[in-house]
Amino acid sequence: MELGEDVVRHVESLARLELTGDEREAMRRDLQRILDYVAELAALDLADVPPFAETRPGGGVLREDAARPSLPASAALDGAPAAAAGHFVVPPAIAAAEDGDA
Amino acid sequence: MSARGANEGAAPRGANGGPAGWEAVIGLEIHAQLRTRSKAFCGCEVRFGGEANTRCCPVCLGLPGALPVLNRRAVELALRVGLALGCRVVERSVMARKNYFYPDLPKGYQITQYEAPLCEGGEVPFLLDGEERRLRLTRIHLEEDAGKSLHAGGETRVDLNRAGVPLIEIVTEPELASPAAAHAFLVALRRLLVWLAVCDGNMEEGSLRCDANVSLRLAGETGLGVKTELKNLNSFRGVEQALAFEIDRQERRLAAGEPVAPETRLWDAARREARPMRGKETVQDYRYFPEPDLPPLAVDAAWREAVRAGLPELPDARRRRLQAEHGLTVDEAELLTADRDLADYYEAAAAGGDGALAAHWVAGEILRLRKETGGFPVPPAVLGGLLARVGEGAVSHTAAKAVLERLAAEGGEPDAWIARLGLARLDDAAVLAGIVDGVLAAHPAELARYRGGRTKLFRFFVGRVMQETGGRADPRLVDRLLRERLDG
C-alpha cells in the first residue's frame, strides 16, 4: 500500500500536530516502512495460528469492586497548566453548552 | 401471543403521521452508568455530586505509566443486561481505544469495545399502545465515561470525577418507526435496567443518556437514507420531541429536493429545536485499535451461567404472569410492574384475595400514598386485610379509604380502625328500615313527585339514607328497603 502525503496530513490533523514539510515527508517514509512490514506479515498464512494477545492463560486479571482513596484534589490538579475552584481550566471548547463524546 | 416487530404495521403515512410519502427509521444508542462502587479501571469511588476532581487517580487522570485493571462487577452487571435481553455473550471480547481529543477525556482516548463487544444481538420487549413489540439490539458493550465540561465565561472547566465510571452502551437496530415507539422502548429499557439493579436510571444526574439516529426513506423502500444523530437528549420526552422535530425538518428538506447532511445535531429542550453541532466524524477518524494495556475479556460458560441463574423474574414475564394469575388488563399489569418494589407490594397485598380489587387500590390509593411519602406506609398484608373486609361487604369503599388514611398515618390494624371510627357497614335490616322510613317521612314533597312518576328521585332517597348513615349503609339493603316502600 502506497502512503500518500494526504493521509499523513489527515492523521496530522487528527493528532492536532503541525509538521513542517520535511517532518511530514520523514513521517511519511517511517509510516510507509511500517505499512510495508505489516504487509509482509499479512502475506503469511496464519489461519491456524490463534492470536497471541497475552502470556497468561485464561482471561487476565479483574479487579474486585472496592473503592480506594483517590488523590487529594490539589494533587490531581498539580500538573494542570491552569486550574480554578478545584477544576481544570482549558480554553473554551465550544460556544454553546455541549457534553463530551461518551 | 406473538409479538410484532417494532416496525411492522406502519401505515402508509408521512414520517410524523402526515400525508403518505416518507417514513422514519430510528435507531437509539443508550449509555447507562453501571451501579458499581468503584470506577471501571481503577479504585476511585463512583458517586454523583460532591467536590470536583476529588475522585481521581493516576489511572483515570491518564497520567503516564498508569495501567488500567477492569472491574469484575462492571462485567457482571453488563452480563446481567445482556442475558436478560437474550444477547449472545462473546467468550473473548476485546477492549479497544477510541481516539479523539476533548478536554473531558484526559487520556486522549476512551477505552471501549469495538470489533468484539461483550454482547451481540438480543431484543427488548416493550408495549406500544398496549400492544407487544420487540426491538432488536445490535450489541451491548462496556466502556468508560468521560468527565464533565462546564462551559462558562469564555473558558471551559473540567471535572474528572466521572471520568472512568463504567458504562454500557446499548445499540439498537434502526427499526423504530416513530418517536412514540422510541419513547415506549426507552421506558421499557429503563425499567429493565433499574429492575436488574444495573443502573439507577436517573436521567437528571446523567446515569442514563440517549442519542438517536434518524433518517427518512420513501415508504416501501428497504434501503436507508442519510441519517443525522441527535445528542443532548436528557429526558425521554426530549427524545420524542427531538425526533419529531428532526423528522419534520428532514421531511421538508427532502420534499423540497434538498439533501440531508450527515451531521450531529444538539437538541435544545428550552427552545425545542436541534442545531448542527459538527460534521459527523467517519468511523476511521477514531482510529480504533485493541487496547494494549488490557488483555481480552474472557467470560466462560460457568461465569455466564452463574450470572444467568442470579437474574430475577423479568418485568415483561411478570406482567404476563400478573395478567394470567389475577385477571388484570395489560395496562393494569404494566402499571403494577413499573418497578420491582411496586410489583412485590401488589403481589403481597393481592395474595389469597381479590387480585382485581387489589390492583384497583394499589394503582390508586397506594400509588398516591407512595407519591406523597416516598414509600409504602401501609404494609401489603395490612392492605390485604382491609380489602378482605371490603370484599366481604363489611365496610364500604368510602369507609375503607378513611381507614387506609389512618393506617398510613398511624399504623395499626384495619378491624381496630373500622371499630374505632364506627365505619362498620350498617346491615341490620330493622335499624336501616327505621332510617329509611324516617327519610321518607321527612321528604313528603319528593315522595309525592316520585309516586307521580318522577322515578329518578329514587337516587335522591338513596343519597339521603347514605347521608344519614355516614355512608355506612349496605347499598343493596337500602335499595331493597326503598323498593319495598316506594314500589311495593
Coordinates of C-alpha atoms in Angstrom, one line a residue:
Chain A
M1 CA 0.0 0.0 0.0
E2 CA 1.3 3.4 -1.1
L3 CA 1.0 6.0 1.6
G4 CA 0.4 9.5 0.2
E5 CA 1.0 12.8 1.8
D6 CA -2.7 13.4 2.0
V7 CA -3.1 10.5 4.5
V8 CA -0.2 11.9 6.6
R9 CA -1.9 15.3 6.6
H10 CA -5.2 13.7 7.7
V11 CA -3.5 11.8 10.6
E12 CA -1.6 15.0 11.5
S13 CA -4.9 17.0 11.8
L14 CA -6.5 14.2 13.9
A15 CA -3.4 14.2 16.2
R16 CA -3.5 18.0 16.4
L17 CA 0.1 18.2 15.1
E18 CA 1.6 20.8 12.8
L19 CA 4.5 19.3 10.9
T20 CA 6.9 21.1 8.6
G21 CA 7.2 19.8 5.0
D22 CA 10.5 18.0 5.9
E23 CA 9.0 16.5 9.0
R24 CA 5.9 15.4 7.1
E25 CA 8.0 13.6 4.4
A26 CA 10.1 11.9 7.1
M27 CA 6.9 10.8 8.9
R28 CA 5.5 9.6 5.6
R29 CA 8.6 7.4 4.9
D30 CA 8.5 6.0 8.5
L31 CA 4.9 5.1 8.3
Q32 CA 5.5 3.6 4.8
R33 CA 8.1 1.3 6.2
I34 CA 5.7 0.2 9.0
L35 CA 3.0 -0.5 6.5
D36 CA 5.4 -2.4 4.3
Y37 CA 6.4 -4.6 7.2
V38 CA 2.8 -5.2 8.2
A39 CA 2.1 -6.1 4.5
E40 CA 4.9 -8.8 4.8
L41 CA 3.2 -10.2 7.9
A42 CA -0.2 -10.1 6.2
A43 CA 1.1 -12.2 3.4
L44 CA 1.8 -15.1 5.8
D45 CA -0.9 -17.8 6.1
L46 CA -1.8 -17.7 9.8
A47 CA -5.2 -19.2 9.5
D48 CA -4.4 -21.9 12.1
V49 CA -2.5 -19.7 14.5
P50 CA -4.6 -18.3 17.3
P51 CA -4.0 -14.6 18.2
F52 CA -1.3 -14.2 20.8
A53 CA -2.7 -11.4 23.0
E54 CA -1.3 -12.3 26.4
T55 CA 1.3 -14.5 28.0
R56 CA -1.0 -15.7 30.8
P57 CA -3.6 -18.4 30.2
G58 CA -7.2 -17.6 30.9
G59 CA -8.7 -14.1 30.7
G60 CA -6.4 -11.9 32.5
V61 CA -6.9 -10.3 35.9
L62 CA -10.0 -8.5 37.0
R63 CA -10.3 -6.1 40.0
E64 CA -12.8 -6.7 42.8
D65 CA -15.2 -3.8 43.0
A66 CA -13.9 -1.9 46.0
A67 CA -13.3 1.8 46.3
R68 CA -9.9 3.0 47.4
P69 CA -8.8 6.5 48.4
S70 CA -8.3 8.9 45.4
L71 CA -5.7 11.6 45.1
P72 CA -6.3 14.8 47.0
A73 CA -7.8 17.3 44.6
S74 CA -4.7 19.5 44.9
A75 CA -2.5 16.6 43.7
A76 CA -4.9 15.8 40.9
L77 CA -4.7 19.4 39.7
D78 CA -0.9 19.7 40.3
G79 CA 0.2 19.1 36.8
A80 CA -2.5 21.2 35.1
P81 CA -1.4 24.3 33.3
A82 CA -4.4 26.1 34.7
A83 CA -6.9 25.4 37.5
A84 CA -9.6 27.3 39.3
A85 CA -12.1 26.5 42.0
G86 CA -11.0 22.8 42.0
H87 CA -11.4 22.4 38.3
F88 CA -9.0 22.0 35.4
V89 CA -9.3 25.1 33.2
V90 CA -8.9 24.8 29.4
P91 CA -9.5 27.1 26.5
P92 CA -13.2 27.4 25.6
A93 CA -14.2 24.1 23.9
I94 CA -17.4 25.3 22.4
A95 CA -19.7 28.3 22.5
A96 CA -22.9 26.5 23.4
A97 CA -23.3 24.0 26.2
E98 CA -22.3 20.6 25.0
D99 CA -21.2 17.5 26.8
G100 CA -18.4 15.1 25.9
D101 CA -18.5 12.2 23.5
A102 CA -19.1 9.3 25.8
Chain B
M1 CA -49.0 -14.3 21.9
S2 CA -46.9 -13.3 19.0
A3 CA -45.0 -10.1 19.4
R4 CA -44.9 -7.9 16.3
G5 CA -41.7 -6.3 15.0
A6 CA -41.1 -2.8 16.1
N7 CA -41.6 -1.5 12.6
E8 CA -44.4 -3.6 11.5
G9 CA -47.8 -2.3 10.8
A10 CA -46.6 1.1 9.9
A11 CA -49.4 2.6 7.9
P12 CA -48.6 4.4 4.7
R13 CA -48.4 7.8 6.3
G14 CA -45.9 10.5 6.4
A15 CA -43.0 10.1 8.8
N16 CA -44.7 12.0 11.6
G17 CA -48.2 10.8 10.7
G18 CA -48.7 13.3 7.9
P19 CA -49.5 12.6 4.3
A20 CA -48.2 9.5 2.6
G21 CA -44.6 9.5 1.3
W22 CA -41.7 9.4 3.8
E23 CA -41.3 7.0 6.7
A24 CA -38.9 7.4 9.6
V25 CA -36.1 4.9 10.5
I26 CA -34.9 5.4 14.1
G27 CA -32.1 3.7 16.0
L28 CA -31.0 4.5 19.5
E29 CA -27.8 4.4 21.5
I30 CA -28.3 4.3 25.2
H31 CA -25.5 4.9 27.7
A32 CA -26.2 3.5 31.2
Q33 CA -23.9 4.1 34.2
L34 CA -23.3 0.8 36.0
R35 CA -24.0 0.7 39.7
T36 CA -20.5 -0.2 40.9
R37 CA -18.8 1.1 43.9
S38 CA -15.6 1.9 42.0
K39 CA -14.7 3.0 38.5
A40 CA -14.2 0.7 35.5
F41 CA -10.4 0.6 35.6
C42 CA -9.3 2.0 39.0
G43 CA -10.5 2.1 42.6
C44 CA -11.8 5.6 42.6
E45 CA -15.3 5.8 44.2
V46 CA -18.3 6.2 41.9
R47 CA -20.8 8.7 43.3
F48 CA -22.8 11.6 41.9
G49 CA -22.0 15.2 43.0
G50 CA -19.5 16.2 45.6
E51 CA -16.4 18.3 45.2
A52 CA -14.9 18.4 41.7
N53 CA -11.8 16.3 41.0
T54 CA -11.8 14.6 44.4
R55 CA -12.4 11.1 43.0
C56 CA -9.4 10.9 40.6
C57 CA -6.2 8.9 40.5
P58 CA -3.3 8.4 38.0
V59 CA -5.3 5.8 36.1
C60 CA -8.4 7.9 35.4
L61 CA -6.4 11.1 35.0
G62 CA -4.5 9.4 32.2
L63 CA -1.1 10.0 33.8
P64 CA 1.9 8.4 32.1
G65 CA 2.7 4.8 33.3
A66 CA -0.7 4.2 35.0
L67 CA -2.3 0.9 34.0
P68 CA -6.0 0.0 33.9
V69 CA -7.4 -3.2 35.6
L70 CA -11.0 -4.0 34.7
N71 CA -13.7 -4.1 37.4
R72 CA -15.3 -7.6 37.7
R73 CA -18.6 -6.2 38.9
A74 CA -18.9 -3.9 35.9
V75 CA -18.6 -7.0 33.7
E76 CA -21.2 -8.8 35.7
L77 CA -23.7 -6.0 35.5
A78 CA -23.2 -5.8 31.8
L79 CA -23.7 -9.6 31.5
R80 CA -27.0 -9.3 33.6
V81 CA -28.4 -6.9 31.0
G82 CA -27.1 -9.0 28.0
L83 CA -28.5 -12.2 29.4
A84 CA -31.9 -10.7 30.4
L85 CA -32.3 -9.4 26.8
G86 CA -31.3 -12.7 25.1
C87 CA -28.0 -11.4 23.7
R88 CA -25.2 -13.8 22.7
V89 CA -22.3 -13.4 25.2
V90 CA -19.0 -13.2 23.4
E91 CA -16.5 -15.5 25.2
R92 CA -13.5 -13.4 24.4
S93 CA -14.4 -9.8 23.9
V94 CA -11.8 -7.1 23.3
M95 CA -11.3 -3.7 24.8
A96 CA -10.4 -1.0 22.3
R97 CA -9.1 2.5 22.2
K98 CA -11.3 5.2 20.6
N99 CA -9.1 8.1 19.9
Y100 CA -10.3 11.7 19.9
F101 CA -9.4 14.9 21.7
Y102 CA -11.8 16.6 24.1
P103 CA -10.9 18.3 27.4
D104 CA -13.1 15.8 29.4
L105 CA -11.1 12.9 28.0
P106 CA -7.8 13.0 29.8
K107 CA -6.1 10.1 28.1
G108 CA -6.9 11.3 24.6
Y109 CA -8.8 8.1 24.1
Q110 CA -11.7 6.3 25.6
I111 CA -11.5 2.6 26.5
T112 CA -14.5 1.0 24.9
Q113 CA -15.2 -2.1 22.8
Y114 CA -15.3 -2.1 19.0
E115 CA -14.8 -5.2 16.9
A116 CA -15.6 -7.8 19.6
P117 CA -18.2 -6.4 22.0
L118 CA -19.3 -8.3 25.2
C119 CA -22.8 -8.9 23.9
E120 CA -24.3 -9.2 20.4
G121 CA -27.9 -9.4 19.3
G122 CA -30.8 -9.7 21.7
E123 CA -34.0 -7.8 21.8
V124 CA -36.1 -5.6 24.1
P125 CA -39.8 -6.3 24.6
F126 CA -42.0 -3.2 25.1
L127 CA -45.6 -2.1 24.9
L128 CA -46.8 0.4 22.3
D129 CA -50.4 1.4 22.9
G130 CA -51.0 -1.8 24.8
E131 CA -49.5 -4.0 22.0
E132 CA -46.4 -6.2 22.5
R133 CA -43.5 -5.1 20.4
R134 CA -39.8 -6.1 20.2
L135 CA -36.8 -4.1 19.2
R136 CA -33.7 -5.9 18.1
L137 CA -30.4 -4.9 19.5
T138 CA -27.1 -4.8 17.6
R139 CA -24.8 -5.0 20.6
I140 CA -24.1 -4.1 24.2
H141 CA -20.6 -3.1 25.1
L142 CA -18.6 -2.0 28.1
E143 CA -16.8 1.4 28.1
E144 CA -15.8 4.2 30.4
D145 CA -17.5 7.5 30.9
A146 CA -15.8 10.9 30.2
G147 CA -15.5 13.7 32.6
K148 CA -17.8 16.7 32.7
S149 CA -17.1 20.0 31.0
L150 CA -18.6 23.2 32.2
H151 CA -18.6 26.0 29.6
A152 CA -19.0 29.4 31.0
G153 CA -17.4 32.8 30.9
G154 CA -15.2 32.2 27.9
E155 CA -13.4 29.2 29.4
T156 CA -14.1 25.6 29.9
R157 CA -13.8 23.9 33.3
V158 CA -13.3 20.2 33.7
D159 CA -14.3 17.9 36.5
L160 CA -12.9 14.4 36.1
N161 CA -14.9 12.7 38.9
R162 CA -17.0 11.0 36.2
A163 CA -14.0 10.0 34.0
G164 CA -13.7 6.2 34.1
V165 CA -17.1 5.4 35.5
P166 CA -18.2 2.2 33.9
L167 CA -21.0 2.4 31.3
I168 CA -22.7 0.0 29.0
E169 CA -23.7 1.3 25.6
I170 CA -26.7 -0.4 24.2
V171 CA -27.1 0.0 20.4
T172 CA -30.4 -0.9 18.8
E173 CA -31.0 -1.8 15.2
P174 CA -32.5 1.1 13.2
E175 CA -36.0 -0.4 13.4
L176 CA -38.2 2.0 15.2
A177 CA -40.8 3.8 13.1
S178 CA -42.0 6.7 15.2
P179 CA -41.0 9.0 18.1
A180 CA -43.8 7.4 20.2
A181 CA -42.3 3.9 19.6
A182 CA -38.8 5.3 20.7
H183 CA -40.4 6.7 23.8
A184 CA -42.2 3.4 24.7
F185 CA -39.0 1.5 24.1
L186 CA -36.9 3.7 26.3
V187 CA -39.4 3.5 29.1
A188 CA -39.3 -0.3 29.0
L189 CA -35.5 -0.4 28.7
R190 CA -35.1 2.0 31.7
R191 CA -37.5 -0.1 33.7
L192 CA -35.4 -3.2 33.0
L193 CA -32.1 -1.6 33.9
V194 CA -33.4 -0.4 37.2
W195 CA -35.2 -3.8 37.8
L196 CA -31.9 -5.6 37.3
A197 CA -30.2 -3.1 39.8
V198 CA -27.7 -2.4 37.0
C199 CA -28.3 1.3 36.7
D200 CA -30.2 3.8 38.9
G201 CA -31.9 5.2 35.7
N202 CA -31.6 8.8 36.9
M203 CA -31.6 10.9 33.8
E204 CA -31.3 14.2 35.6
E205 CA -27.9 13.1 37.0
G206 CA -26.9 11.6 33.7
S207 CA -26.9 8.0 34.8
L208 CA -28.9 7.2 31.7
R209 CA -28.4 9.0 28.4
C210 CA -29.7 8.5 25.0
D211 CA -28.6 9.5 21.5
A212 CA -30.8 8.9 18.5
N213 CA -30.1 8.3 14.8
V214 CA -32.9 9.1 12.4
S215 CA -33.2 9.0 8.6
L216 CA -36.2 9.1 6.2
R217 CA -36.9 6.9 3.2
L218 CA -39.8 6.6 0.9
A219 CA -42.5 4.3 2.2
G220 CA -41.9 0.8 0.9
E221 CA -38.1 1.2 0.3
T222 CA -35.7 -1.0 2.1
G223 CA -32.5 1.0 1.9
L224 CA -31.6 3.7 4.4
G225 CA -31.5 7.4 3.8
V226 CA -28.8 9.8 5.1
K227 CA -29.1 9.9 8.9
T228 CA -28.5 12.6 11.5
E229 CA -27.5 11.9 15.0
L230 CA -29.3 13.7 17.8
K231 CA -27.5 14.4 21.1
N232 CA -28.2 16.2 24.4
L233 CA -31.5 14.3 24.8
N234 CA -31.7 14.4 28.6
S235 CA -35.3 13.1 29.0
F236 CA -37.4 10.5 27.3
R237 CA -39.9 13.2 26.4
G238 CA -36.9 15.2 24.9
V239 CA -36.1 12.2 22.8
E240 CA -39.6 12.0 21.5
Q241 CA -39.8 15.8 20.8
A242 CA -36.4 16.0 19.2
L243 CA -37.2 13.1 16.9
A244 CA -40.5 14.6 15.8
F245 CA -38.7 17.9 15.2
E246 CA -35.9 16.2 13.2
I247 CA -38.2 14.0 11.2
D248 CA -40.2 17.1 10.3
R249 CA -37.1 19.0 9.3
Q250 CA -35.8 16.2 7.1
E251 CA -39.1 15.6 5.5
R252 CA -39.3 19.3 4.5
R253 CA -35.8 19.2 3.0
L254 CA -36.4 16.0 1.1
A255 CA -39.8 17.2 -0.2
A256 CA -38.1 20.4 -1.4
G257 CA -35.4 18.3 -3.2
E258 CA -32.6 19.3 -0.8
P259 CA -30.2 16.7 0.6
V260 CA -30.0 15.9 4.3
A261 CA -26.4 16.4 5.6
P262 CA -25.0 13.6 7.7
E263 CA -24.3 15.5 10.9
T264 CA -24.7 15.6 14.7
R265 CA -27.4 17.9 16.0
L266 CA -27.8 19.1 19.5
W267 CA -31.3 19.2 21.0
D268 CA -32.1 22.4 22.9
A269 CA -35.0 21.4 25.1
A270 CA -35.8 25.0 26.1
R271 CA -36.1 26.2 22.5
R272 CA -37.4 22.9 21.2
E273 CA -35.0 22.8 18.3
A274 CA -32.0 20.9 17.2
R275 CA -28.9 22.7 15.8
P276 CA -26.0 21.2 14.0
M277 CA -23.0 20.5 16.2
R278 CA -20.3 19.3 13.8
G279 CA -19.9 17.2 10.7
K280 CA -20.3 13.6 11.5
E281 CA -16.9 12.1 12.0
T282 CA -16.4 9.0 10.0
V283 CA -15.6 5.7 11.7
Q284 CA -12.0 5.7 10.7
D285 CA -11.4 9.1 12.3
Y286 CA -11.5 7.5 15.8
R287 CA -8.6 5.1 14.8
Y288 CA -9.9 2.3 16.9
F289 CA -7.3 -0.3 17.9
P290 CA -7.2 -3.0 20.5
E291 CA -6.2 -1.6 24.0
P292 CA -2.7 -2.9 24.5
D293 CA -2.9 -2.4 28.3
L294 CA -5.8 -4.8 28.7
P295 CA -6.0 -8.5 27.7
P296 CA -9.1 -9.8 26.0
L297 CA -12.0 -10.1 28.4
A298 CA -12.8 -13.8 28.9
V299 CA -16.3 -14.9 30.0
D300 CA -16.5 -18.6 30.3
A301 CA -19.7 -20.6 30.4
A302 CA -19.6 -21.1 34.2
W303 CA -19.4 -17.4 34.9
R304 CA -22.1 -16.6 32.3
E305 CA -24.5 -19.3 33.7
A306 CA -23.9 -18.1 37.3
V307 CA -25.0 -14.6 36.3
R308 CA -28.0 -16.0 34.4
A309 CA -29.0 -18.0 37.4
G310 CA -29.0 -14.8 39.5
L311 CA -31.5 -13.0 37.3
P312 CA -34.8 -12.1 38.8
E313 CA -38.1 -12.7 37.0
L314 CA -38.1 -10.1 34.3
P315 CA -40.7 -7.3 34.1
D316 CA -42.2 -8.5 30.9
A317 CA -42.7 -12.0 32.2
R318 CA -44.0 -10.7 35.5
R319 CA -46.6 -8.5 33.7
R320 CA -47.9 -11.5 31.8
R321 CA -48.0 -13.6 34.9
L322 CA -50.0 -11.0 36.8
Q323 CA -52.4 -10.8 33.9
A324 CA -52.9 -14.6 33.9
E325 CA -52.9 -15.1 37.7
H326 CA -55.0 -12.1 38.7
G327 CA -57.0 -11.4 35.6
L328 CA -55.6 -8.0 35.1
T329 CA -55.7 -5.9 31.9
V330 CA -52.4 -5.2 30.1
D331 CA -52.5 -1.7 31.3
E332 CA -53.1 -2.6 34.9
A333 CA -50.3 -5.2 34.9
E334 CA -47.9 -2.9 33.1
L335 CA -48.5 -0.1 35.7
L336 CA -48.1 -2.6 38.6
T337 CA -44.8 -3.8 37.2
A338 CA -43.3 -0.3 36.7
D339 CA -40.7 -1.3 39.3
R340 CA -39.9 -4.3 41.4
D341 CA -40.9 -2.8 44.8
L342 CA -44.4 -2.0 43.4
A343 CA -44.8 -5.4 41.9
D344 CA -43.7 -7.1 45.1
Y345 CA -46.1 -4.9 47.1
Y346 CA -49.0 -5.7 44.8
E347 CA -48.4 -9.4 44.9
A348 CA -48.2 -9.4 48.7
A349 CA -51.4 -7.4 49.0
A350 CA -53.3 -9.5 46.5
A351 CA -52.1 -12.8 47.9
G352 CA -55.1 -15.0 48.6
G353 CA -57.5 -12.2 47.9
D354 CA -59.3 -10.5 45.0
G355 CA -56.5 -9.6 42.6
A356 CA -58.5 -7.1 40.6
L357 CA -59.7 -5.3 43.7
A358 CA -56.1 -5.1 45.0
A359 CA -54.9 -3.8 41.6
H360 CA -57.5 -1.0 41.8
W361 CA -56.4 0.0 45.2
V362 CA -52.6 -0.3 44.6
A363 CA -52.9 1.6 41.3
G364 CA -54.9 4.3 43.0
E365 CA -54.6 4.9 46.7
I366 CA -51.3 3.2 47.3
L367 CA -49.5 4.9 44.4
R368 CA -50.9 8.2 45.7
L369 CA -49.5 7.5 49.2
R370 CA -46.2 6.5 47.6
K371 CA -46.0 9.7 45.8
E372 CA -46.8 11.6 49.0
T373 CA -44.5 9.7 51.3
G374 CA -41.9 8.2 49.0
G375 CA -42.7 4.7 50.3
F376 CA -45.4 2.2 51.3
P377 CA -46.6 3.4 54.7
V378 CA -49.2 0.6 54.8
P379 CA -47.7 -2.9 54.8
P380 CA -49.1 -5.0 52.0
A381 CA -50.6 -7.6 54.3
V382 CA -52.5 -4.9 56.2
L383 CA -53.9 -3.6 52.9
G384 CA -54.8 -7.2 52.0
G385 CA -56.7 -7.4 55.3
L386 CA -58.6 -4.2 54.7
L387 CA -59.5 -5.3 51.2
A388 CA -60.8 -8.6 52.5
R389 CA -63.3 -6.6 54.6
V390 CA -64.3 -4.6 51.5
G391 CA -64.7 -7.8 49.6
E392 CA -67.0 -9.3 52.3
G393 CA -69.1 -6.1 52.3
A394 CA -68.2 -5.5 56.0
V395 CA -67.0 -2.0 55.0
S396 CA -67.8 0.3 52.1
H397 CA -65.1 1.6 49.6
T398 CA -65.5 5.1 51.0
A399 CA -65.1 3.9 54.6
A400 CA -62.1 1.8 53.6
K401 CA -60.4 4.8 52.2
A402 CA -60.8 6.6 55.5
V403 CA -59.4 3.6 57.3
L404 CA -56.4 3.5 54.9
E405 CA -55.6 7.1 55.7
R406 CA -55.4 6.3 59.4
L407 CA -53.4 3.1 58.7
A408 CA -51.0 5.2 56.7
A409 CA -50.7 7.9 59.3
E410 CA -50.8 6.0 62.5
G411 CA -50.4 2.3 61.7
G412 CA -52.5 -0.4 63.4
E413 CA -54.9 -3.0 62.1
P414 CA -57.9 -2.5 59.8
D415 CA -60.5 -4.0 62.1
A416 CA -59.5 -1.9 65.0
W417 CA -59.8 1.3 62.9
I418 CA -63.1 0.2 61.5
A419 CA -64.5 -0.3 65.0
R420 CA -62.9 2.9 66.4
L421 CA -64.1 5.1 63.6
G422 CA -67.6 3.4 63.7
L423 CA -67.3 2.6 60.0
A424 CA -68.6 -1.0 60.0
R425 CA -71.2 -1.5 57.4
L426 CA -74.8 -1.0 58.7
D427 CA -76.6 -4.1 57.5
D428 CA -79.1 -4.5 60.3
A429 CA -82.4 -4.5 58.4
A430 CA -84.5 -3.4 61.3
V431 CA -82.3 -0.4 62.1
L432 CA -81.9 0.5 58.5
A433 CA -85.7 0.2 57.9
G434 CA -86.3 2.8 60.7
I435 CA -83.8 5.2 59.0
V436 CA -85.4 4.7 55.6
D437 CA -88.9 5.4 57.0
G438 CA -87.6 8.5 58.7
V439 CA -86.1 9.8 55.4
L440 CA -89.4 9.2 53.5
A441 CA -91.4 10.9 56.3
A442 CA -89.0 13.9 56.2
H443 CA -89.5 14.4 52.4
P444 CA -93.2 14.3 51.6
A445 CA -93.0 16.5 48.6
E446 CA -90.3 14.4 46.9
L447 CA -92.3 11.3 47.8
A448 CA -95.4 12.7 46.1
R449 CA -93.5 13.5 43.0
Y450 CA -91.9 10.1 42.9
R451 CA -95.3 8.5 43.1
G452 CA -96.4 10.9 40.4
G453 CA -93.9 9.3 38.0
R454 CA -90.6 11.0 38.7
T455 CA -88.8 7.7 39.4
K456 CA -85.4 9.3 39.0
L457 CA -85.9 10.6 42.6
F458 CA -85.1 7.0 43.7
R459 CA -81.4 8.1 43.7
F460 CA -82.3 11.1 45.9
F461 CA -83.7 8.9 48.6
V462 CA -80.7 6.5 48.4
G463 CA -78.4 9.6 48.8
R464 CA -80.4 10.8 51.9
V465 CA -80.2 7.4 53.6
M466 CA -76.4 7.3 52.9
Q467 CA -76.1 10.7 54.3
E468 CA -78.0 9.7 57.4
T469 CA -75.7 6.7 57.9
G470 CA -72.4 8.4 57.1
G471 CA -72.0 6.2 54.1
R472 CA -72.1 3.0 56.2
A473 CA -75.5 1.6 55.0
D474 CA -75.3 -1.6 52.9
P475 CA -76.3 -0.2 49.5
R476 CA -78.1 -3.4 48.4
L477 CA -80.2 -3.5 51.6
V478 CA -81.0 0.2 51.2
D479 CA -82.1 -0.5 47.6
R480 CA -84.4 -3.3 48.7
L481 CA -85.9 -1.4 51.6
L482 CA -86.6 1.6 49.4
R483 CA -88.1 -0.5 46.6
E484 CA -90.4 -2.3 49.1
R485 CA -91.7 1.1 50.3
L486 CA -91.8 3.0 47.1
D487 CA -92.8 0.4 44.5
G488 CA -94.4 -2.3 46.8

